[in-house]
Protein backbone atom coordinates (compact mmCIF):
# COMPACT_ATOMS: atom_id res chain seq x y z
CA MET A 1 -126.77 168.86 35.35
CA HIS A 2 -125.70 172.20 33.90
CA HIS A 3 -122.56 172.13 36.09
CA ARG A 4 -121.56 168.68 34.73
CA HIS A 5 -121.84 169.87 31.07
CA THR A 6 -119.77 172.98 31.82
CA LEU A 7 -117.08 170.88 33.52
CA ALA A 8 -117.02 168.46 30.58
CA ALA A 9 -116.72 171.34 28.09
CA VAL A 10 -113.85 172.91 30.03
CA ALA A 11 -112.01 169.57 30.28
CA ALA A 12 -112.50 168.94 26.55
CA GLY A 13 -111.20 172.44 25.77
CA ILE A 14 -108.08 171.87 27.87
CA LEU A 15 -107.37 168.53 26.21
CA LEU A 16 -107.93 169.98 22.72
CA THR A 17 -105.70 172.95 23.42
CA ALA A 18 -102.92 170.75 24.82
CA GLY A 19 -103.10 168.34 21.87
CA ILE A 20 -103.36 170.90 19.07
CA GLY A 21 -101.02 173.49 20.54
CA ALA A 22 -98.05 171.17 20.09
CA THR A 23 -98.82 170.36 16.46
CA ILE A 24 -100.05 173.57 14.83
CA PRO A 25 -97.48 176.33 14.35
CA ALA A 26 -98.19 179.72 15.88
CA GLY A 27 -100.27 181.83 13.54
CA ALA A 28 -101.78 178.83 11.74
CA SER A 29 -105.52 178.80 11.38
CA GLY A 30 -108.14 176.42 10.11
CA ALA A 31 -107.97 172.66 10.00
CA PRO A 32 -104.62 170.89 9.90
CA SER A 33 -103.27 170.39 6.38
CA ARG A 34 -103.76 166.98 4.78
CA THR A 35 -100.33 167.14 3.12
CA SER A 36 -97.17 165.93 4.80
CA THR A 37 -95.81 169.48 5.07
CA PRO A 38 -97.99 172.37 6.20
CA PRO A 39 -97.73 175.57 4.12
CA THR A 40 -95.90 177.35 6.96
CA THR A 41 -92.94 174.94 6.77
CA ALA A 42 -89.68 176.56 5.66
CA GLN A 43 -88.43 175.34 2.28
CA VAL A 44 -84.75 174.55 1.76
CA VAL A 45 -84.14 175.67 -1.83
CA ASN A 46 -80.35 175.61 -2.28
CA ALA A 47 -76.98 174.87 -0.71
CA ARG A 48 -73.88 176.66 -1.96
CA TRP A 49 -70.30 177.18 -0.85
CA GLY A 50 -67.28 179.38 -1.31
CA GLY A 51 -63.67 179.66 -0.27
CA HIS A 52 -62.50 182.77 1.57
CA THR A 53 -59.25 183.84 3.25
CA GLY A 54 -59.17 181.88 6.50
CA PHE A 55 -62.50 180.06 6.12
CA ASP A 56 -64.76 178.10 3.78
CA ARG A 57 -68.46 179.03 3.81
CA ILE A 58 -71.56 176.88 3.38
CA VAL A 59 -74.80 178.76 2.73
CA ILE A 60 -78.22 177.10 2.86
CA ASP A 61 -80.90 179.22 1.18
CA ILE A 62 -84.37 179.05 2.72
CA ARG A 63 -87.79 180.24 1.50
CA GLY A 64 -89.71 181.38 4.57
CA GLY A 65 -88.16 181.92 7.99
CA VAL A 66 -85.05 180.03 9.06
CA PRO A 67 -86.27 177.08 11.16
CA PRO A 68 -84.47 175.72 14.23
CA VAL A 69 -81.09 174.28 13.18
CA THR A 70 -78.78 171.71 14.72
CA VAL A 71 -75.20 171.28 13.51
CA ARG A 72 -73.28 168.36 14.96
CA GLN A 73 -70.10 166.49 14.21
CA ALA A 74 -70.62 162.93 13.00
CA SER A 75 -68.31 159.97 12.39
CA ALA A 76 -70.13 159.28 9.09
CA LEU A 77 -73.09 160.57 7.08
CA HIS A 78 -76.13 158.42 6.33
CA TYR A 79 -79.17 159.02 4.14
CA ASP A 80 -82.36 159.53 6.15
CA GLY A 81 -84.84 156.74 5.59
CA SER A 82 -82.52 154.14 4.04
CA GLY A 83 -79.67 154.51 6.53
CA GLN A 84 -77.19 153.93 3.69
CA ARG A 85 -73.82 155.61 4.06
CA VAL A 86 -73.34 158.79 2.00
CA PRO A 87 -70.37 158.22 -0.36
CA LEU A 88 -68.48 161.45 0.44
CA ALA A 89 -64.74 161.20 0.91
CA GLY A 90 -63.61 162.69 4.19
CA THR A 91 -62.47 161.90 7.70
CA TYR A 92 -64.74 164.32 9.58
CA PHE A 93 -68.34 165.25 8.90
CA LEU A 94 -70.96 167.80 9.92
CA GLN A 95 -74.64 166.90 9.92
CA ILE A 96 -76.84 170.00 9.48
CA THR A 97 -80.48 169.44 10.47
CA LEU A 98 -83.28 171.94 9.80
CA SER A 99 -86.74 171.30 11.28
CA PRO A 100 -89.50 171.98 10.57
CA ALA A 101 -88.39 172.25 6.95
CA ALA A 102 -88.86 170.58 3.57
CA ALA A 103 -87.03 170.47 0.24
CA HIS A 104 -90.35 170.01 -1.58
CA ASP A 105 -93.60 171.95 -1.81
CA ASP A 106 -97.05 170.94 -0.55
CA SER A 107 -97.70 169.05 -3.81
CA GLY A 108 -94.52 166.99 -3.37
CA ARG A 109 -92.59 168.82 -6.11
CA ASN A 110 -88.88 169.31 -5.48
CA VAL A 111 -87.89 172.92 -4.66
CA TYR A 112 -84.25 172.16 -3.77
CA GLN A 113 -81.87 173.26 -6.55
CA GLY A 114 -78.56 172.60 -4.78
CA PRO A 115 -76.16 169.66 -4.97
CA ARG A 116 -77.41 166.19 -4.07
CA LEU A 117 -73.89 164.77 -3.77
CA LEU A 118 -70.85 166.82 -4.71
CA ARG A 119 -67.12 166.61 -4.19
CA ILE A 120 -65.59 170.01 -3.40
CA HIS A 121 -61.93 171.05 -3.47
CA LEU A 122 -61.59 173.86 -0.93
CA PRO A 123 -59.01 174.08 1.88
CA ALA A 124 -61.48 172.79 4.51
CA LEU A 125 -64.68 171.70 2.72
CA LYS A 126 -64.34 168.50 0.68
CA GLY A 127 -67.94 167.58 -0.07
CA LEU A 128 -71.60 168.45 0.36
CA ALA A 129 -74.74 166.29 0.14
CA LEU A 130 -78.46 166.55 0.70
CA THR A 131 -78.94 163.56 2.99
CA GLY A 132 -82.61 163.83 3.89
CA ASP A 133 -85.99 165.43 3.23
CA PHE A 134 -88.41 163.42 5.31
CA GLU A 135 -91.32 164.19 7.66
CA GLY A 136 -90.52 167.87 8.13
CA VAL A 137 -86.77 167.41 8.55
CA VAL A 138 -84.11 168.38 6.00
CA THR A 139 -80.53 167.23 6.54
CA VAL A 140 -77.39 168.30 4.72
CA GLY A 141 -74.00 166.70 5.23
CA ALA A 142 -70.55 168.23 4.77
CA ALA A 143 -67.20 166.39 4.57
CA PHE A 144 -63.74 167.49 5.73
CA ASP A 145 -60.21 166.05 5.89
CA THR A 146 -59.51 167.78 9.21
CA LYS A 147 -61.73 168.30 12.25
CA PRO A 148 -63.91 171.33 11.43
CA ALA A 149 -63.84 174.38 13.68
CA TYR A 150 -67.01 176.20 12.68
CA LYS A 151 -69.51 178.88 13.58
CA THR A 152 -73.10 179.21 12.41
CA PHE A 153 -75.35 182.21 12.00
CA THR A 154 -78.33 183.37 9.96
CA LEU A 155 -78.65 186.18 7.46
CA HIS A 156 -81.90 187.73 6.27
CA SER A 157 -83.45 189.18 3.09
CA PRO A 158 -83.09 186.57 1.65
CA GLU A 159 -83.22 184.04 4.50
CA ARG A 160 -80.18 181.79 4.82
CA LEU A 161 -78.17 179.70 7.25
CA VAL A 162 -74.40 180.26 7.12
CA ILE A 163 -71.70 177.90 8.39
CA ASP A 164 -68.11 179.19 8.34
CA VAL A 165 -65.39 176.56 8.71
CA ALA A 166 -61.93 177.86 9.60
CA HIS A 167 -58.79 176.83 7.75
CA PRO A 168 -55.16 178.03 7.86
CA VAL A 169 -54.42 181.17 5.90
CA GLY A 170 -51.72 180.91 3.24
CA CYS A 171 -50.37 178.31 0.85
CA ARG A 172 -50.32 174.61 1.45
CA ALA A 173 -47.17 172.69 0.71
């Protein structure tokens, strides 16, 4: 009988570990949070931009560590949840996805201070929009008139994601 209880306890422990290990971030302790975003989720607090010689820069400021990021080219931008098209003028778009991340705190209060929808007049970058903050995923969209050639990297203290988009150096006729 003792052997059966030990086997059942080991099996239960394996199942619990497999189930919880995928949902609780490393270093988290205690019971899972009852809010939609655990306190360890990175917070996206701002998006800003600037024109430089040879490139335009998008900077996404983050409170906490920079989460995994995906940047992909898209034929159009859509708002998460509604699926409605984002009204940014442009021919080419980048969808920037950060997850796990949130643009609100654990109480649901907005922490994002950047543009929600903004037209920009730089050589490459033509617009920027916050397109989603839903279920631990924050998405930002960027619009361009020409196909963007870009590179991404992170900077620290403070934490931020940087996307540099190349453009021709010199005057435009």
